[in-house]
XYZ file of C-alpha atoms in Angstrom:
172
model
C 31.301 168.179 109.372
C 33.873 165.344 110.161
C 36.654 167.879 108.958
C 36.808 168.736 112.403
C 37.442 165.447 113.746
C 40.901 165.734 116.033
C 40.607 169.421 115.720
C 38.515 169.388 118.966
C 38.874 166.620 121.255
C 35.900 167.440 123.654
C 33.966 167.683 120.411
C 35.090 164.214 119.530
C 34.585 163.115 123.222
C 31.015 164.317 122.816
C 30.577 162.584 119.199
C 31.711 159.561 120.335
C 29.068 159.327 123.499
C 26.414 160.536 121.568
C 26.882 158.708 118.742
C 27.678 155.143 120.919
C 26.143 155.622 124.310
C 23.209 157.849 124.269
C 21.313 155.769 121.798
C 21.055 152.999 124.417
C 20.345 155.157 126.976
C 17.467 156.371 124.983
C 16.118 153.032 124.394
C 15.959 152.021 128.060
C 14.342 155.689 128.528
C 11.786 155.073 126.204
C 11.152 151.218 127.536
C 10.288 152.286 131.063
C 7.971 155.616 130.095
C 6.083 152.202 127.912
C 6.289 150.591 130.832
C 5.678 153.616 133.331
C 2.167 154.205 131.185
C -1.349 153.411 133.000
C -3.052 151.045 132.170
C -1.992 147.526 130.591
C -3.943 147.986 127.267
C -2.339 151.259 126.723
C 0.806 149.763 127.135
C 0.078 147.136 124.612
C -0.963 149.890 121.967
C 2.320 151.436 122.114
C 4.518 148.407 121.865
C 2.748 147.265 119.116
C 2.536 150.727 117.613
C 6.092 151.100 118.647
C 7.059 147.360 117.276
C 5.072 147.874 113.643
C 6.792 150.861 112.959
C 9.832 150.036 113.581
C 9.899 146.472 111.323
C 7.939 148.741 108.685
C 10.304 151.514 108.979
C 13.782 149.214 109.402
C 12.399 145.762 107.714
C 10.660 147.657 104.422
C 11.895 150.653 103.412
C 15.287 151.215 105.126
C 15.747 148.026 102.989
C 14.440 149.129 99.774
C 16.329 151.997 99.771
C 19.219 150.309 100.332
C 19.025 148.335 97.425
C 18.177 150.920 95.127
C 20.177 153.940 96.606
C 23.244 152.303 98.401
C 25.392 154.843 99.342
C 28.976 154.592 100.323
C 29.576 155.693 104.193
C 31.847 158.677 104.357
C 34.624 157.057 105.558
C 34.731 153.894 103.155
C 33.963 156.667 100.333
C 36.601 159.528 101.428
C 38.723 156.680 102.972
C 39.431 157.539 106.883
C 39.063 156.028 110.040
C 35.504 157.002 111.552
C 35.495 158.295 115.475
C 33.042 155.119 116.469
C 33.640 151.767 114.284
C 30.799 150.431 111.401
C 30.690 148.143 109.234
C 30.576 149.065 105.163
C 27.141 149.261 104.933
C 24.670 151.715 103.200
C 24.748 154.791 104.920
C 21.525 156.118 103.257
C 18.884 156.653 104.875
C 20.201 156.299 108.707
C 18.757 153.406 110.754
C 19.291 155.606 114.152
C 17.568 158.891 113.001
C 14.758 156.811 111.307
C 14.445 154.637 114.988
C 14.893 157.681 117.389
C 12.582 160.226 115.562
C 10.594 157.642 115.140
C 10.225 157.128 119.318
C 10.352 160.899 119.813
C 6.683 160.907 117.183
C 5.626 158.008 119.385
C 6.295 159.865 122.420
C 4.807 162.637 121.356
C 1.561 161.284 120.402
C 0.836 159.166 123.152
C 3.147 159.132 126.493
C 3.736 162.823 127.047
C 4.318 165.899 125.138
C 7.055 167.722 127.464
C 9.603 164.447 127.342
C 8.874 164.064 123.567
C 10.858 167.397 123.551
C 13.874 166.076 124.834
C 13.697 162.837 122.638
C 13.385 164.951 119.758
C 16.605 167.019 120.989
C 18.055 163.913 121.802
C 17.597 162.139 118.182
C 18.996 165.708 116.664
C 22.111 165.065 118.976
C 22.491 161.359 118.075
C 22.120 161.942 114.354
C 24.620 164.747 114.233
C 26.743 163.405 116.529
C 27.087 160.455 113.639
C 27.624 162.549 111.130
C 30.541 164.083 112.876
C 31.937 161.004 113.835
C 32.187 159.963 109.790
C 29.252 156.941 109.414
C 26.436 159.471 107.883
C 25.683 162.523 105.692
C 23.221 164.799 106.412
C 21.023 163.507 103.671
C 21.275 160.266 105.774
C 19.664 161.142 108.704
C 17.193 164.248 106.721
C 15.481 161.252 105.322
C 16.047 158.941 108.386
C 14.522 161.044 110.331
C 11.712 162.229 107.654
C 10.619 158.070 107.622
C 11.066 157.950 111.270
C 8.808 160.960 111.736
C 6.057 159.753 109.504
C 5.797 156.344 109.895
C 3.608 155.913 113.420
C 1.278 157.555 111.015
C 1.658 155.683 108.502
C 0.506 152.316 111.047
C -1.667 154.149 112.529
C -3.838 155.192 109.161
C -3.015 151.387 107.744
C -4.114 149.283 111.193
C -7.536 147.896 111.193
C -10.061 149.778 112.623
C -11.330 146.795 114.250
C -8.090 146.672 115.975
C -7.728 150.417 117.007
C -11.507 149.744 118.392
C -10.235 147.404 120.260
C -8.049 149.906 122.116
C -9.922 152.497 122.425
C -12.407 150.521 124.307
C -10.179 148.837 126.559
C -8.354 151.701 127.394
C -11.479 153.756 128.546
């Protein structure tokens, strides 16, 4: 996909935002529908939800992976200059599809269904958008976004009963 890097400069244009920009935007989009939630308890499931899965997701496995299946970033491996600048880490799996999938799940499960929609477009266009600009594979962000995807699940089956309780009862 970065073969067409230069070929296209509003594609580039568009890589570059997308793969710089947007994420932040995305963040700060996703901090004030936590904070734009009724009710105080509800808003304290979700950052914690939001919290565990992301130092389970990032802290755990993005690093065990790492240190079994480093992979070379495409351009330290096929030696170019990428569109936006990275350091040589591990490229596999991607830290941005894992975190913005991951938000677009959360989303989707408990703020609201219809913007879920567009954080799911939105984490497509991010992850591709990286790709293009020469820091991923596609394999990176398949299984980036696969762990993102799965792992509010994943906290949700492993938290304590006692503590989803807890919430459930203070948020009725």
């Amino acid at each position: 996909m970065n073969q067409l890097v230069g070929t296209t400069p509003i594609l580039d244009f568009l890589s570059i935002v997308f793969a710089t920009y947007v994420p932040y935007l995305v963040g700060i989009f996703f901090v004030f529908l936590i904070i734009l939630t009724k009710g105080k308890w509800k808003r304290v499931e979700l950052f914690l939800i939001t919290l565990l899965s992301f130092i389970f997701a990032h802290g755990v496995v993005i690093k065990i992976l790492n240190y079994f299946f480093y992979q070379e970033r495409p351009f330290v491996a096929n030696n170019f200059i990428p569109l936006v600048f990275h350091v040589e880490t591990s490229s596999f799996p991607s830290g941005h599809a894992t975190f913005f999938f991951l938000i677009a799940v959360i989303t989707y499960l408990f703020i609201n269904k219809k913007f879920s929609y567009w954080m799911l477009a939105l984490a497509v266009l991010i992850s591709l958008a990286r790709v293009y600009a020469g820091v991923h594979y596609l394999m990176d962000i398949f299984v980036g976004s696969l762990l993102g995807a799965v792992t509010p699940f994943i906290i949700l089956w492993i938290l304590p009963s006692s503590v989803k309780e807890f919430f459930k009862k203070e948020n009725d």
